[in-house]
Short mmCIF file of C-alpha atoms in Angstrom, two decimals:
data_model
loop_
_atom_site.label_atom_id
_atom_site.label_comp_id
_atom_site.label_asym_id
_atom_site.label_seq_id
_atom_site.Cartn_x
_atom_site.Cartn_y
_atom_site.Cartn_z
CA MET A 1 -13.17 44.02 1.94
CA CYS A 2 -14.35 41.58 4.34
CA ARG A 3 -17.46 41.19 2.29
CA LEU A 4 -14.86 40.21 -0.60
CA ALA A 5 -13.15 37.90 1.70
CA PHE A 6 -16.36 36.08 3.09
CA SER A 7 -17.55 35.42 -0.48
CA ALA A 8 -14.35 34.16 -1.48
CA THR A 9 -14.42 31.93 1.88
CA LEU A 10 -17.69 30.83 0.36
CA PHE A 11 -16.94 30.00 -2.81
CA ALA A 12 -14.20 27.73 -1.85
CA VAL A 13 -16.53 25.98 0.77
CA TRP A 14 -18.86 24.86 -2.06
CA SER A 15 -16.77 24.38 -4.74
CA LEU A 16 -15.38 21.59 -2.32
CA ALA A 17 -18.81 20.38 -1.24
CA ALA A 18 -19.48 20.05 -5.22
CA ALA A 19 -16.30 18.29 -5.67
CA GLN A 20 -17.49 15.75 -3.42
CA ALA A 21 -18.70 12.42 -4.64
CA PRO A 22 -21.59 11.12 -3.31
CA ASN A 23 -21.32 7.96 -0.50
CA PHE A 24 -22.32 4.97 -1.24
CA THR A 25 -25.70 5.02 0.04
CA GLU A 26 -26.48 8.72 -2.20
CA ILE A 27 -24.99 6.71 -5.28
CA LYS A 28 -27.47 3.96 -4.11
CA ALA A 29 -30.42 6.37 -4.15
CA GLN A 30 -30.01 7.12 -7.84
CA ASN A 31 -30.38 3.61 -9.06
CA PRO A 32 -27.09 3.59 -10.64
CA VAL A 33 -25.24 0.55 -12.82
CA GLN A 34 -23.03 -1.84 -10.93
CA LEU A 35 -20.46 -2.40 -13.83
CA SER A 36 -19.32 -6.16 -13.89
CA ALA A 37 -15.36 -7.17 -14.73
CA ASP A 38 -16.97 -8.10 -18.90
CA ASP A 39 -18.28 -4.51 -18.53
CA LEU A 40 -15.23 -3.01 -17.42
CA LYS A 41 -13.24 -5.03 -20.01
CA GLN A 42 -14.78 -3.31 -22.87
CA LEU A 43 -15.35 0.05 -21.12
CA ILE A 44 -11.26 0.69 -19.78
CA PRO A 45 -8.92 -0.35 -22.50
CA GLY A 46 -8.65 2.37 -24.37
CA ALA A 47 -10.59 4.83 -22.67
CA LYS A 48 -9.79 8.32 -21.77
CA VAL A 49 -10.04 9.10 -17.71
CA VAL A 50 -10.51 12.02 -15.97
CA SER A 51 -10.29 11.39 -12.35
CA ARG A 52 -11.59 14.30 -9.78
CA THR A 53 -9.91 12.80 -5.93
CA ASN A 54 -11.92 14.27 -2.86
CA ALA A 55 -9.07 15.89 -1.76
CA GLY A 56 -9.67 18.51 -5.60
CA SER A 57 -6.91 16.69 -7.80
CA THR A 58 -7.92 16.49 -11.50
CA ARG A 59 -5.74 13.52 -13.08
CA MET A 60 -6.20 12.67 -16.47
CA TRP A 61 -4.75 10.09 -18.97
CA THR A 62 -5.86 7.39 -21.61
CA ASN A 63 -5.70 3.68 -20.59
CA LYS A 64 -3.46 1.83 -22.90
CA PRO A 65 -5.07 -1.90 -23.98
CA ASP A 66 -1.30 -3.28 -22.35
CA GLY A 67 -2.22 -2.06 -19.16
CA THR A 68 -0.20 1.11 -18.76
CA PHE A 69 -0.80 4.87 -19.17
CA SER A 70 0.98 8.06 -18.71
CA ALA A 71 -1.01 10.06 -16.15
CA SER A 72 -0.71 13.96 -15.36
CA SER A 73 -2.62 16.20 -12.77
CA ASP A 74 -3.22 19.55 -11.98
CA GLY A 75 -1.22 19.37 -8.39
CA ARG A 76 -4.13 20.40 -6.50
CA GLY A 77 -5.07 17.78 -3.56
CA SER A 78 -2.61 15.44 -2.06
CA THR A 79 -1.36 13.29 -4.97
CA GLY A 80 0.22 14.63 -8.31
CA GLY A 81 2.25 17.70 -8.13
CA ARG A 82 1.08 18.67 -4.57
CA GLY A 83 0.74 22.15 -5.73
CA TYR A 84 2.33 21.83 -9.16
CA SER A 85 1.05 20.37 -12.48
CA SER A 86 3.01 16.91 -13.08
CA SER A 87 3.06 13.66 -14.42
CA ALA A 88 3.68 10.28 -13.70
CA GLU A 89 3.81 6.55 -15.57
CA GLY A 90 0.75 4.27 -14.49
CA THR A 91 -1.07 0.75 -14.37
CA TRP A 92 -4.36 -0.20 -14.99
CA ARG A 93 -6.04 -3.67 -14.42
CA ILE A 94 -9.33 -5.46 -14.04
CA ASP A 95 -8.72 -7.26 -10.40
CA GLU A 96 -11.05 -11.33 -10.14
CA GLN A 97 -13.40 -9.20 -7.93
CA GLY A 98 -14.72 -7.23 -10.95
CA ARG A 99 -13.02 -3.74 -9.94
CA TRP A 100 -11.00 -1.42 -11.68
CA CYS A 101 -7.29 -1.23 -9.93
CA VAL A 102 -4.79 1.67 -10.93
CA LYS A 103 -1.23 2.68 -9.18
CA ILE A 104 0.23 5.77 -10.21
CA GLN A 105 3.82 6.13 -9.52
CA TRP A 106 3.88 10.31 -8.47
CA THR A 107 7.04 11.85 -7.42
CA GLY A 108 7.13 10.99 -3.34
CA ALA A 109 3.51 9.64 -3.59
CA VAL A 110 1.92 6.35 -5.14
CA ASP A 111 -1.90 6.44 -6.10
CA ASP A 112 -2.52 2.89 -5.39
CA TRP A 113 -6.42 1.68 -5.46
CA CYS A 114 -9.13 -0.85 -6.51
CA ARG A 115 -12.88 0.48 -7.12
CA TYR A 116 -16.37 -1.29 -7.68
CA MET A 117 -17.33 0.81 -10.66
CA PHE A 118 -20.93 2.05 -10.98
CA LYS A 119 -22.91 4.62 -13.65
CA ALA A 120 -25.67 6.90 -12.64
CA GLY A 121 -26.42 9.31 -15.58
CA SER A 122 -23.05 9.95 -17.75
CA LYS A 123 -20.93 9.87 -14.61
CA TYR A 124 -18.92 7.34 -13.05
CA TYR A 125 -18.25 6.83 -9.67
CA GLY A 126 -15.66 3.81 -7.62
CA TYR A 127 -16.06 2.81 -4.45
CA SER A 128 -13.48 0.56 -2.63
CA GLN A 129 -15.88 -1.17 -0.77
CA LEU A 130 -19.43 -1.50 -0.58
CA LYS A 131 -20.95 -0.08 2.53
CA ASP A 132 -23.44 2.79 2.78
CA ASN A 133 -20.91 5.13 4.27
CA ALA A 134 -17.77 4.12 1.72
CA VAL A 135 -16.56 8.00 0.03
CA GLY A 136 -16.85 7.09 -3.77
CA SER A 137 -14.62 9.17 -6.45
CA GLU A 138 -15.97 10.60 -9.65
CA PHE A 139 -14.46 9.80 -12.76
CA GLU A 140 -15.14 10.62 -16.66
CA ILE A 141 -14.54 7.86 -18.76
CA SER A 142 -14.94 8.41 -22.97
CA HIS A 143 -13.66 6.86 -25.78
#
């Protein structure tokens, strides 16, 4: 019984570590491509987005060309449903600094952020600041 509990705990810790996006220093070592405002203006409208937070939540939405979307969350972590799936309305925009900005009004919480976006391999990573210890968020973006 103890061995089973230890294995489950070890798996949970490993899963959390695997979900952690690389910090800015780690992503720079992969020679990523930083997306410009023009790149984002081509990529983001109409994109299907899967956003994984470092707290363990997975959120999904499709960006409408008018800057709006309807998001859903699996409820893990600290946004969305806090333990149960939920949905919310959101907005997106590209700001004057070339960052992708998103605001989602969850019940009882708001996601409101802007990220510099990088592509490394087939994954996208967003960083609120371009400092070596900045923690990123991982995104899947497709059309």
